[in-house]
mmCIF file of C-alpha atoms and ligand atoms in Angstrom:
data_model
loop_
_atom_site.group_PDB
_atom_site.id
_atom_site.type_symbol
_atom_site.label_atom_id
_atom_site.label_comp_id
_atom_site.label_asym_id
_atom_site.label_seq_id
_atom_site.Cartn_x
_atom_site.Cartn_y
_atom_site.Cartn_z
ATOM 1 C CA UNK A 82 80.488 107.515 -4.211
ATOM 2 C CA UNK A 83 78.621 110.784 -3.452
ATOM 3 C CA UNK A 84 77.943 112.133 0.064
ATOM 4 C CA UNK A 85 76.822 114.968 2.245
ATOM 5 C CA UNK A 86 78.312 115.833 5.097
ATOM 6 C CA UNK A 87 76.889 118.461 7.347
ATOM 7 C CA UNK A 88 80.051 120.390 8.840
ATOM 8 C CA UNK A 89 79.783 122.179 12.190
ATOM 9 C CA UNK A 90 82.638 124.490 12.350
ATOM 10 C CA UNK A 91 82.574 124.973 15.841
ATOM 11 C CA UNK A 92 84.452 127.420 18.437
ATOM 12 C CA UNK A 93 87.667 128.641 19.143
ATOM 13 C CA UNK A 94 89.859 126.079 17.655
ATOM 14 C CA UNK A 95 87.464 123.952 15.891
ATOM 15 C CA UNK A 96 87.467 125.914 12.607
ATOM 16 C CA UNK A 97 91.153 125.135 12.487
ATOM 17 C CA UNK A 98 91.325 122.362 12.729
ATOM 18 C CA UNK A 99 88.214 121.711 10.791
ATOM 19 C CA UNK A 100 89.979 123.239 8.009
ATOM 20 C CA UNK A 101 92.494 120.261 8.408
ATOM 21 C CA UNK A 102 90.073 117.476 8.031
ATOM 22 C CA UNK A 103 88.285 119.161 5.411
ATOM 23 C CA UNK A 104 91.452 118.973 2.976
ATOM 24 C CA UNK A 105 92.050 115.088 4.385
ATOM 25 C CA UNK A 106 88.823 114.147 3.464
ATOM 26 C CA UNK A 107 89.383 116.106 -0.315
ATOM 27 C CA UNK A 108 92.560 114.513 -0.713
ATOM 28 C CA UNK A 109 90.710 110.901 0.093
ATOM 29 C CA UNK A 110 88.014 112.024 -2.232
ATOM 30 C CA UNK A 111 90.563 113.029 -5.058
ATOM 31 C CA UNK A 112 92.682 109.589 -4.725
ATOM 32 C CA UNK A 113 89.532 107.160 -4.099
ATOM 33 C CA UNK A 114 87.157 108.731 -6.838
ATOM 34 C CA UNK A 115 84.258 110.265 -4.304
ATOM 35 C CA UNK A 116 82.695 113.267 -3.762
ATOM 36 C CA UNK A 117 82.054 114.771 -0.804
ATOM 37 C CA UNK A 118 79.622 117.937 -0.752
ATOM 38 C CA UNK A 119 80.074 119.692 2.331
ATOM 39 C CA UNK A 120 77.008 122.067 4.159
ATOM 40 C CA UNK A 121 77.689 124.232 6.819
ATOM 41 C CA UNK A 122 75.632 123.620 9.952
ATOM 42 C CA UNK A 123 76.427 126.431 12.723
ATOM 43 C CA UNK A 124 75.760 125.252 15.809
ATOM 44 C CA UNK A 125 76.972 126.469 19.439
ATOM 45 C CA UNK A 126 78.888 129.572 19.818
ATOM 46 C CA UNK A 127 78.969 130.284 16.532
ATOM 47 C CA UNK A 128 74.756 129.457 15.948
ATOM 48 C CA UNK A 129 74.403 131.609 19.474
ATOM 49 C CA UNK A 130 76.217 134.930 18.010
ATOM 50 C CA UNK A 131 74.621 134.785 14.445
ATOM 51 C CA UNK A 132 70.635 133.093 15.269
ATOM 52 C CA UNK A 133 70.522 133.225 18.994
ATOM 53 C CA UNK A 134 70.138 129.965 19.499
ATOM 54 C CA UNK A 135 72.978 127.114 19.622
ATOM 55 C CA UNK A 136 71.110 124.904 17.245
ATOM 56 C CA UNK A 137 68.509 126.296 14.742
ATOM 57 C CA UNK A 138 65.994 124.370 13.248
ATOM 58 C CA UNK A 139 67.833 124.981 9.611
ATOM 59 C CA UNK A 140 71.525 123.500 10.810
ATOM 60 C CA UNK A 141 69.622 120.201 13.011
ATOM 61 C CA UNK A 142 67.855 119.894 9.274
ATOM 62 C CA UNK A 143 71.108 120.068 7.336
ATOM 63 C CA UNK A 144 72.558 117.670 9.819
ATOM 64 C CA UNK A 145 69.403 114.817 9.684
ATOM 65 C CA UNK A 146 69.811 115.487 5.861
ATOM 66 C CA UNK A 147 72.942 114.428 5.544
ATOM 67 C CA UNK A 148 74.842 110.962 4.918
ATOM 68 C CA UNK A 149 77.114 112.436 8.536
ATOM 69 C CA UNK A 150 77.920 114.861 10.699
ATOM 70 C CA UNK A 151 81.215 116.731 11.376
ATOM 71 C CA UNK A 152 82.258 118.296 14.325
ATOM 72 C CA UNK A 153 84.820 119.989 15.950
ATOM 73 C CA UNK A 154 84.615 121.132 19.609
ATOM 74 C CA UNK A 155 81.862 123.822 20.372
ATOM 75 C CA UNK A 156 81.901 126.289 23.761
ATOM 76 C CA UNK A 157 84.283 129.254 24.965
ATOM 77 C CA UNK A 158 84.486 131.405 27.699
ATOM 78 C CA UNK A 159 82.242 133.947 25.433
ATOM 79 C CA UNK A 160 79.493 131.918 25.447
ATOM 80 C CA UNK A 161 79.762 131.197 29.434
ATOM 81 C CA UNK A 162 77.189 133.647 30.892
ATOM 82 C CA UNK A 163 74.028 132.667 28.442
ATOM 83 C CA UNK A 164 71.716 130.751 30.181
ATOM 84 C CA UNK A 165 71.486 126.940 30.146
ATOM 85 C CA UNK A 166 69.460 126.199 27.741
ATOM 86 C CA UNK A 167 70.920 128.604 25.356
ATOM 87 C CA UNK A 168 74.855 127.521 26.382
ATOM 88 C CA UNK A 169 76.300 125.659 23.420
ATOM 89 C CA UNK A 170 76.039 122.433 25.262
ATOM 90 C CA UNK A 171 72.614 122.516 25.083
ATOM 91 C CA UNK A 172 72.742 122.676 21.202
ATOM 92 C CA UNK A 173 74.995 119.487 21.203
ATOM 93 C CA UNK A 174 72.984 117.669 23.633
ATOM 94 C CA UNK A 175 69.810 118.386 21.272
ATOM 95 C CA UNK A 176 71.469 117.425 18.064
ATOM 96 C CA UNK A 177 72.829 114.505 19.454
ATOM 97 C CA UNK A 178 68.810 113.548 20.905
ATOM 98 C CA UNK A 179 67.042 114.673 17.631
ATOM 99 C CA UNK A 180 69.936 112.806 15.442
ATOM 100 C CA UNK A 181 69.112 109.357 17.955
ATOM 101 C CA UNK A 182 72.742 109.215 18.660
ATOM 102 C CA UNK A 183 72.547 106.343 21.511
ATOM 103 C CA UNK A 184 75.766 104.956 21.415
ATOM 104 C CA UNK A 185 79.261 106.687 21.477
ATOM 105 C CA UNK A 186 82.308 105.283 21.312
ATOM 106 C CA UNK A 187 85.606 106.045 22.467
ATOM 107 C CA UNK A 188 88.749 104.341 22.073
ATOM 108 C CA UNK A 189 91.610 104.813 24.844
ATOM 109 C CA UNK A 190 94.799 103.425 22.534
ATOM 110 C CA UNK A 191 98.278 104.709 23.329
ATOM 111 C CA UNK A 192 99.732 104.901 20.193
ATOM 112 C CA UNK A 193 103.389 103.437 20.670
ATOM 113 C CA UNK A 194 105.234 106.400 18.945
ATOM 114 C CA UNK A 195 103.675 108.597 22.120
ATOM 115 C CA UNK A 196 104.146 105.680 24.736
ATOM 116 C CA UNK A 197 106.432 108.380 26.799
ATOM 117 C CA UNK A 198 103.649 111.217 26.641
ATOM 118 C CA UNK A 199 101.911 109.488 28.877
ATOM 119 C CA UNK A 200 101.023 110.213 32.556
ATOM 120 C CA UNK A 201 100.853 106.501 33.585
ATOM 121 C CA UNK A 202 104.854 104.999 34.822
ATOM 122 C CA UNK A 203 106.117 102.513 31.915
ATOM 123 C CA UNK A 204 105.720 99.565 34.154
ATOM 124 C CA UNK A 205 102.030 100.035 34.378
ATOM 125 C CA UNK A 206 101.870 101.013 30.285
ATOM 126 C CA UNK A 207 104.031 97.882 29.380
ATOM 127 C CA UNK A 208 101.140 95.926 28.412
ATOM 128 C CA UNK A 209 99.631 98.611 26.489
ATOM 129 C CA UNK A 210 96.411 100.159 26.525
ATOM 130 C CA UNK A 211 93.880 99.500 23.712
ATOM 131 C CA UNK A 212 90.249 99.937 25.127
ATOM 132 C CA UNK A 213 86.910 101.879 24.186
ATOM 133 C CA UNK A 214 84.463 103.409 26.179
ATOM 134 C CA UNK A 215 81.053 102.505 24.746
ATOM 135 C CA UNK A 216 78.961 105.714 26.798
ATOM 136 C CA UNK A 217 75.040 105.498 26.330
ATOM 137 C CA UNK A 218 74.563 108.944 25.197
ATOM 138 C CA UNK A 219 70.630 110.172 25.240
ATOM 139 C CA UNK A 220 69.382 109.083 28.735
ATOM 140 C CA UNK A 221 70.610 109.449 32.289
ATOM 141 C CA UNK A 222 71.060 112.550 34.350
ATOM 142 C CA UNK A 223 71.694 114.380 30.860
ATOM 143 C CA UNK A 224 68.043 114.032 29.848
ATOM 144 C CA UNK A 225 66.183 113.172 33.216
ATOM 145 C CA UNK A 226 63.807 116.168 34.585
ATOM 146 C CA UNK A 227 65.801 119.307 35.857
ATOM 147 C CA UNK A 228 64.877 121.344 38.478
ATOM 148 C CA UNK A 229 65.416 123.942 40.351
ATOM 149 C CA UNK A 230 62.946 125.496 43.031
ATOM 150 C CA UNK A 231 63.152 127.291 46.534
ATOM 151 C CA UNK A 232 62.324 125.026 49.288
ATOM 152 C CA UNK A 233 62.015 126.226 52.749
ATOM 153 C CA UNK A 234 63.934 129.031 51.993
ATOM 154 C CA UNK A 235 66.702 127.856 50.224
ATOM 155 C CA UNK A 236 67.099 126.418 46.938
ATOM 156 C CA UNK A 237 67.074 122.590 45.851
ATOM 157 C CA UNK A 238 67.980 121.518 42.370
ATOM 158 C CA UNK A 239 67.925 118.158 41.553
ATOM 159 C CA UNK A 240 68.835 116.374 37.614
ATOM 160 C CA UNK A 241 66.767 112.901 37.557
ATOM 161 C CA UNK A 242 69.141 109.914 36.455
ATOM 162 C CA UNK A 243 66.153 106.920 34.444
ATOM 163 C CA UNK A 244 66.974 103.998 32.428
ATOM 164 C CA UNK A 245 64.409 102.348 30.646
ATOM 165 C CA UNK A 246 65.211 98.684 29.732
ATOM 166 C CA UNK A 247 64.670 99.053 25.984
ATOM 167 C CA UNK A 248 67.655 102.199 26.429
ATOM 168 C CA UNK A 249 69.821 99.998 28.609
ATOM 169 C CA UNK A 250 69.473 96.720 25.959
ATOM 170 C CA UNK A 251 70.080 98.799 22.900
ATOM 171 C CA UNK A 252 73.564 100.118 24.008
ATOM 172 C CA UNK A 253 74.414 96.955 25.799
ATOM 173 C CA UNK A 254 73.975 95.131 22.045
ATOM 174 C CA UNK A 255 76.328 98.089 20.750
ATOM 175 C CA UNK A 256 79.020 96.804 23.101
ATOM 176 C CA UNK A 257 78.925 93.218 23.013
ATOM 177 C CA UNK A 258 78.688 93.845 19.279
ATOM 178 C CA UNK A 259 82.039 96.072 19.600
ATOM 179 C CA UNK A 260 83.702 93.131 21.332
ATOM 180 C CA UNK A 261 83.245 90.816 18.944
ATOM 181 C CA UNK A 262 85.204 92.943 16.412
ATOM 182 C CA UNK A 263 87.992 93.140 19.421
ATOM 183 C CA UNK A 264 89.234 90.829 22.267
ATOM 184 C CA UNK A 265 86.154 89.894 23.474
ATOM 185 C CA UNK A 266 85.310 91.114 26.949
ATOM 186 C CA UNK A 267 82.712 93.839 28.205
ATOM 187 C CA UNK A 268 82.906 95.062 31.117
ATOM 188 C CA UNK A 269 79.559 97.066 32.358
ATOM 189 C CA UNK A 270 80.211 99.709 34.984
ATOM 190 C CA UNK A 271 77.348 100.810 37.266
ATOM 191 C CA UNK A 272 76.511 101.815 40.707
ATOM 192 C CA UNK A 273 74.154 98.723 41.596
ATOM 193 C CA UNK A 274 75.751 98.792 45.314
ATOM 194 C CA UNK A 275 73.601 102.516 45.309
ATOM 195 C CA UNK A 276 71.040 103.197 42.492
ATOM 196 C CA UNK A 277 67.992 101.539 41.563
ATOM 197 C CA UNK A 278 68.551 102.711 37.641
ATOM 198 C CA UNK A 279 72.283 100.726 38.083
ATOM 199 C CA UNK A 280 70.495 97.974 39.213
ATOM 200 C CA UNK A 281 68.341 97.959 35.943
ATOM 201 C CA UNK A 282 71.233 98.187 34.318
ATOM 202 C CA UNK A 283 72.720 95.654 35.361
ATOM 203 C CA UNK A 284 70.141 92.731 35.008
ATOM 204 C CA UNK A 285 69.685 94.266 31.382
ATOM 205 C CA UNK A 286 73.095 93.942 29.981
ATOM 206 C CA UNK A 287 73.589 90.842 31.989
ATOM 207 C CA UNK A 288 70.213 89.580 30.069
ATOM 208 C CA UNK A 289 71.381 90.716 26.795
ATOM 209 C CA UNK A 290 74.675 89.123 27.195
ATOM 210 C CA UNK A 291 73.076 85.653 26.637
ATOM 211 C CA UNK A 292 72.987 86.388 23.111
ATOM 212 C CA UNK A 293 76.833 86.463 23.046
ATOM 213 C CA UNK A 294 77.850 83.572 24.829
ATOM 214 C CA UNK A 295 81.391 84.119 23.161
ATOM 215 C CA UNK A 296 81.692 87.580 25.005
ATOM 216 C CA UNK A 297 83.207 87.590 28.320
ATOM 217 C CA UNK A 298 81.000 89.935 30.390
ATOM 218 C CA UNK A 299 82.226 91.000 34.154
ATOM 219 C CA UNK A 300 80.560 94.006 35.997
ATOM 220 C CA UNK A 301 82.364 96.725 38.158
ATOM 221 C CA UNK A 302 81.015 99.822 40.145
ATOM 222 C CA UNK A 303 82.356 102.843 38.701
ATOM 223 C CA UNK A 304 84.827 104.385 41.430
ATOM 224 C CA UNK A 305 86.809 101.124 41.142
ATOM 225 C CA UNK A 306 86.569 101.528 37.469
ATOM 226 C CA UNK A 307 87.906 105.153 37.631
ATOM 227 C CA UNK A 308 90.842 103.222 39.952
ATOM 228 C CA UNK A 309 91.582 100.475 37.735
ATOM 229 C CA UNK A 310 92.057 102.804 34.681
ATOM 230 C CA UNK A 311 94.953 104.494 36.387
ATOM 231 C CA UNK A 312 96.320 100.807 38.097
ATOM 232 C CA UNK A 313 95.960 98.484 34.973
ATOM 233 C CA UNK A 314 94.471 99.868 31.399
ATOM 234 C CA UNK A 315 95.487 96.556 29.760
ATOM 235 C CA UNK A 316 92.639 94.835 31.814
ATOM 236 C CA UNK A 317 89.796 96.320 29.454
ATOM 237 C CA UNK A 318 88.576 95.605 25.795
ATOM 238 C CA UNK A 319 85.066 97.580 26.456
ATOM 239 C CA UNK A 320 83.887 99.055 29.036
ATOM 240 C CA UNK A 321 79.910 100.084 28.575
ATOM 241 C CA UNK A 322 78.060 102.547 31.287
ATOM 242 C CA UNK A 323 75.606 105.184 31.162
ATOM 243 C CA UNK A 324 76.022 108.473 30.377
ATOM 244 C CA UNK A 325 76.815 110.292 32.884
ATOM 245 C CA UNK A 326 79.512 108.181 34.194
ATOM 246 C CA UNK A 327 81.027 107.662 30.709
ATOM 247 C CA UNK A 328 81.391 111.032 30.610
ATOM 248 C CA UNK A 329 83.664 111.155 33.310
ATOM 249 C CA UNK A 330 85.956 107.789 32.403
ATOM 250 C CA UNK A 331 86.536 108.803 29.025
ATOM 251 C CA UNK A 332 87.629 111.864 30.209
ATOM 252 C CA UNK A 333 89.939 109.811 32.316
ATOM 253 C CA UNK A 334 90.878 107.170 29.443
ATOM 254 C CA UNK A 335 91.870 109.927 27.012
ATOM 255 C CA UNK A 336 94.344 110.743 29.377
ATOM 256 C CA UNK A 337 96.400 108.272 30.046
ATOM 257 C CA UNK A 338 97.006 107.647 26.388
ATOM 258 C CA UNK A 339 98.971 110.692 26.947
ATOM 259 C CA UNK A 340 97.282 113.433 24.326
ATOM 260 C CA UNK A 341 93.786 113.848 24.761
ATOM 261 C CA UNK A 342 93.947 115.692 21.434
ATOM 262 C CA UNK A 343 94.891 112.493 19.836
ATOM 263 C CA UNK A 344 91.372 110.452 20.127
ATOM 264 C CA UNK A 345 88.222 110.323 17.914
ATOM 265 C CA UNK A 346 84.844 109.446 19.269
ATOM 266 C CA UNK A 347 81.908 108.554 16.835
ATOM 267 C CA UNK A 348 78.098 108.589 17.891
ATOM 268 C CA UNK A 349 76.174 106.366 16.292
ATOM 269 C CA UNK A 350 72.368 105.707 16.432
ATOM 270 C CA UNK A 351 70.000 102.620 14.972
ATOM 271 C CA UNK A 352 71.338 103.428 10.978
ATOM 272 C CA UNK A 353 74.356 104.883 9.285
ATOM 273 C CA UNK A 354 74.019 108.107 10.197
ATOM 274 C CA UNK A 355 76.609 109.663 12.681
ATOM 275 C CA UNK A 356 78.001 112.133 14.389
ATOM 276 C CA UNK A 357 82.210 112.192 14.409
ATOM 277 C CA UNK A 358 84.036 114.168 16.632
ATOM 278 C CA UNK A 359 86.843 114.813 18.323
ATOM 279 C CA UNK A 360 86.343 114.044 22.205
ATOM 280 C CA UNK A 361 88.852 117.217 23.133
ATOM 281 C CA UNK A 362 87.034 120.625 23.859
ATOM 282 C CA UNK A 363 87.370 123.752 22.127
ATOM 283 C CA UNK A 364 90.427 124.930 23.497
ATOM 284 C CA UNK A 365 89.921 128.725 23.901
ATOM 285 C CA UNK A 366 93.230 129.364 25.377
ATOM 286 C CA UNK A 367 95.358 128.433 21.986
ATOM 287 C CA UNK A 368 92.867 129.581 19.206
ATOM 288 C CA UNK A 369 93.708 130.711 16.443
ATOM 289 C CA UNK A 370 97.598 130.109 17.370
ATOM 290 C CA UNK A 371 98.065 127.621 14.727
ATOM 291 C CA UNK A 372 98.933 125.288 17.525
ATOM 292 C CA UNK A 373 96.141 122.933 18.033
ATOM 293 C CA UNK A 374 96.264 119.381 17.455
ATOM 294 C CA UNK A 375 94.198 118.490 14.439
ATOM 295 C CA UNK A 376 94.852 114.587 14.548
ATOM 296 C CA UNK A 377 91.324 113.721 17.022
ATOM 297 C CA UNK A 378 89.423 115.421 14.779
ATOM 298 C CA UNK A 379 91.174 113.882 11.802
ATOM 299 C CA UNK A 380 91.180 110.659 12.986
ATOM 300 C CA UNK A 381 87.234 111.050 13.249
ATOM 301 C CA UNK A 382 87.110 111.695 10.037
ATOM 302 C CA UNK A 383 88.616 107.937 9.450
ATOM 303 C CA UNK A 384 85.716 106.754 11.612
ATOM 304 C CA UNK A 385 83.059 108.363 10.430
ATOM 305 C CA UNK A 386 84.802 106.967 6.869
ATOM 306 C CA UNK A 387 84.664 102.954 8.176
ATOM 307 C CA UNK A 388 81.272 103.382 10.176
ATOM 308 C CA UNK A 389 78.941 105.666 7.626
ATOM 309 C CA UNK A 390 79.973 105.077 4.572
ATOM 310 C CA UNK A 391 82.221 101.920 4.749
ATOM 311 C CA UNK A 392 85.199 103.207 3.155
ATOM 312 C CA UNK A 393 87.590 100.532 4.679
ATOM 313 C CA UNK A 394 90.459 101.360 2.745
ATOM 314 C CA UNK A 395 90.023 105.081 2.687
ATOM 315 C CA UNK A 396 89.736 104.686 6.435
ATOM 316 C CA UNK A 397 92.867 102.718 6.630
ATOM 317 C CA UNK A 398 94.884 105.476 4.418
ATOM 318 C CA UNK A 399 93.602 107.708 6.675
ATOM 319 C CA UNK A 400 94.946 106.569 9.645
ATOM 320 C CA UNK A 401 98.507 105.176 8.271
ATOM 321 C CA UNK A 402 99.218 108.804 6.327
ATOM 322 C CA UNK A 403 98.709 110.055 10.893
ATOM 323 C CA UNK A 404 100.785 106.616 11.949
ATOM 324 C CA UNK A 405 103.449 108.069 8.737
ATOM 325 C CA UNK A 406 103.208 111.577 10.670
ATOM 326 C CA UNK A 407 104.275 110.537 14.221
ATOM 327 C CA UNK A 408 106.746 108.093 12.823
ATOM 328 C CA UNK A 409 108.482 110.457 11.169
ATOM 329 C CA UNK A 410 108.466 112.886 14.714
ATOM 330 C CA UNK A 411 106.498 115.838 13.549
ATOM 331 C CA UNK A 412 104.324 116.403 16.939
ATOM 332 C CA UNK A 413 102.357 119.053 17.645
ATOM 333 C CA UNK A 414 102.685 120.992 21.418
ATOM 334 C CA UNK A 415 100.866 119.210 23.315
ATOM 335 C CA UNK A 416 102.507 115.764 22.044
ATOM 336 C CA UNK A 417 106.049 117.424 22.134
ATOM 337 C CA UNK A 418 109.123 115.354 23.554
ATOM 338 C CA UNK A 419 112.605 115.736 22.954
ATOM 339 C CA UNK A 420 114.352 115.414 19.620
ATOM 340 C CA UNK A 421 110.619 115.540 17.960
ATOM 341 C CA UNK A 422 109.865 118.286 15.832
ATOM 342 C CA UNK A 423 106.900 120.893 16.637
ATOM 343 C CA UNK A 424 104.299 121.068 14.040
ATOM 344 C CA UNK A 425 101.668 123.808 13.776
ATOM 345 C CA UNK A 426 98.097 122.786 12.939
ATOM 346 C CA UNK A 427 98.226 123.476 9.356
ATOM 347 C CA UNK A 428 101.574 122.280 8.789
ATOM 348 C CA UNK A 429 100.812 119.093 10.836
ATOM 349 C CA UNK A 430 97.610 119.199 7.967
ATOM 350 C CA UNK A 431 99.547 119.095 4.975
ATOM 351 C CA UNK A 432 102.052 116.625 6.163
ATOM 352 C CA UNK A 433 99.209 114.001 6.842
ATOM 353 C CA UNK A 434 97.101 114.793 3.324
ATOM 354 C CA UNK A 435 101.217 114.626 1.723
ATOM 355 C CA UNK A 436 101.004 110.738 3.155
ATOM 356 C CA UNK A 437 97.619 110.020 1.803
HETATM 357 C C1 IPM B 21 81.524 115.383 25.975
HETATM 358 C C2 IPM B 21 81.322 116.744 26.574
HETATM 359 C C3 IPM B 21 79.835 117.041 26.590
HETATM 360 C C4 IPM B 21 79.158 115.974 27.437
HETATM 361 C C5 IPM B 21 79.477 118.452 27.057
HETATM 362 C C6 IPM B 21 80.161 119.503 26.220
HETATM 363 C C7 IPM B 21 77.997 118.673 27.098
HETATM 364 O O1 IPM B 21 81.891 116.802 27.841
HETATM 365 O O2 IPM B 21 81.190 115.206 24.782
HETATM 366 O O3 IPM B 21 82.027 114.511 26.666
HETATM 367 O O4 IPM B 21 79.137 116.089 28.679
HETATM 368 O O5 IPM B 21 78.652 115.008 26.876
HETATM 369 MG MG1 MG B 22 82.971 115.053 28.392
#
C-alpha cells in the first residue's frame, strides 16, 4: 500500500524523537511491502520562527491532503511571550478543528515490565490498570467565545464552555463504540450537580446509550473521577467527558501508569483521517540530549497504523518489537529502575526497528 503522511516535526524534542518513528515506520514499510511518502508540515514553534504563524495555510493543506498526520509535541519556553493566538497551541487547536478531529483517545495501561515506575502503592496497582480516556476534542471551553474586557475598572475574562447535542452524541457513539472492542463499560464524567452544558451531556450520552444495550454505562462528576483514578484505576474500561475536563484526567491517567512518555493518543474525526501523537509535551528541558523517550510517539505510530490505514499486523509488530525492548530492560531515563539499562533516544530507536 501507498500513503502520505504529513509529518509535523515539532519543538524541542519532537524532531528526535520524530526521527525515531520515522525509521519504525521505514522498517514496517521495508518488511510489509508499503510505501510511505512523508511531507513536512511545520507547525508551532517551528511554523512561528520560519512563517510567523503556528499553522500556515500550506502545512493545514499538506495535513488535510494526506492519508494521516504525525506529530510530536509542539511549544517551548521560546515561543512563551507571542501572543495567544499566535502561541503554538493555537496552531494545534486549529489543525485539530479544521482536520474535524472530535474524538481523542487515550489509553492509561501500565505496562507490567514498568509496574514499579509507578506512583500508585502495589496494592492499589494489583489489579492493573487498562483504561482510555475518550476526550471530545473541538467544543467546550477550548472553542467557546473568549473574552477579555475592562469592567468597572478592572478586567473580566471569561472562556464560554457549549455543547450542542449533535457534538455530545457523536463522541458519546465513539465511546460506547470503544467499549465494545474492550470490557464493556463507559463511564461519562460531567459536572451535572453544576453546569447546564453537563446536564446536556448527560441526557445525551445517556440517550445514545440505548443503542448499546450490551454497554454498561454509569455516570460520575469529575472531582470524584480525578479521586477514583488515584484510589482504584482497575474500576474503568472508558471513561468519556468533554474537553476540557479530559484534558485534565488524562493528564492524571498518564501518570499513574508510571511514564507519561510511554502513551500514544490518536484523534480521530468522522473518516480515516487522523492525527497521532504522543500525549507528552515537548520537553524543553532535555532537548537535544539524546535522552527523550521516543516509545509515545512510537507507539502512535502503531495507532495511527491499526486506525488509518488498518495495518493490523504491522500494528501488532509494532508494538511487540517496544514489548521486546522493555523485556529485555533497555529503559530510557525517565523509565529507569535498578538493574535496567539506560537507553538514549536513538539507541532506544534502533533497538525497537532491530525487533521489527
Ligand atoms: C493536550 C495539550 C493541549 C490541550 C495544549 C497543548 C493546547 O495539553 O493535547 O492535552 O490542552 O489540548
Ligand atoms: Mg493536555
Amino acid at each position: 500500500m501507498i500513503k502520505n503522511i504529513a509529518v509535523i516535526r515539532g519543538d524541542c524534542i519532537g524532531p528526535e524523537i520524530m526521527e525515531q518513528t520515522v525509521a519504525v515506520l521505514d522498517k514496517v514499510a521495508e518488511k510489509f511491502g508499503h510505501t510511505f511518502i512523508y511531507k513536512e508540515a511545520p507547525m508551532g514553534g517551528e511554523a512561528i520562527d520560519k512563517f510567523g504563524e503556528p499553522l500556515p495555510q500550506s502545512s493545514l493543506d499538506t495535513c488535510l491532503q494526506s492519508d494521516s498526520v504525525r506529530l510530536s509535541a509542539v511549544g517551548g519556553p521560546k515561543w512563551d511571550s507571542v501572543p495567544k493566538e499566535k502561541r503554538p497551541e493555537a496552531g494545534l487547536l486549529r489543525l485539530r478543528s479544521a482536520m474535524g478531529l472530535y474524538a481523542n483517545i487515550r489509553p492509561a495501561k501500565l505496562f507490567d515490565e514498568l509496574r514499579e515506575a509507578s506512583p500508585l502503592k502495589p496494592s492499589i496497582t494489583q489489579n492493573g490498570i487498562d483504561f482510555v480516556v475518550v476526550r471530545e476534542l473541538i467544543g467546550g471551553a477550548y472553542f467557546g467565545e473568549h473574552k477579555t474586557e475592562k469592567l468597572d475598572g478592572e478586567f473580566y475574562a471569561q472562556d464560554i464552555m457549549g455543547y450542542s447535542e449533535h457534538e455530545i452524541e457523536r463522541i458519546a457513539h465513539v465511546a460506547f463504540q470503544t467499549a465494545r472492542k474492550r470490557r464493556k463499560s463507559v463511564c461519562s464524567v460531567d459536572k451535572a450537580n453544576v453546569l447546564d452544558s453537563s446536564k446536556l451531556w448527560r441526557k445525551t450520552v445517556t440517550k445514545v446509550a440505548e443503542n448499546y444495550p450490551d454497554v454498561r454505562l454509569s455516570h460520575m462528576y469529575v472531582d470524584n473521577c480525578a479521586m477514583q483514578i488515584v484510589r482504584d484505576p482497575s474500576q474503568f474500561d472508558v471513561i468519556v467527558t468533554e474537553n476540557l475536563f479530559g484534558d485534565i484526567l488524562s493528564d492524571e491517567a498518564s501518570m499513574i501508569t508510571g511514564s507519561i512518555g510511554m502513551i500514544p493518543s490518536s484523534s480521530l474525526g468522522d473518516g480515516t483521517r487522523g492525527l497521532y501523537e504522543p500525549i507528552h509535551g515537548s520537553a524543553p528541558d532535555i532537548a537535544g540530549t539524546n535522552a527523550a523517550n521516543p516509545i509515545g510517539m512510537i507507539l502512535s505510530a502503531a495507532m495511527m497504523l491499526r486506525y488509518s490505514f488498518n495495518m493490523l499486523e504491522e500494528a501488532k509488530a509494532v508494538e511487540d518489537a517496544v514489548d521486546a525492548v522493555l523485556k529485555a530492560g533497555f529503559r530510557t531515563g525517565d523509565m529507569i529502575s535498578e538493574g535496567k539499562i539506560q537507553l538514549g533516544c536513538r539507541e532506544i530507536g534502533r533497538e525497537i526497528c532491530f525487533r521489527i
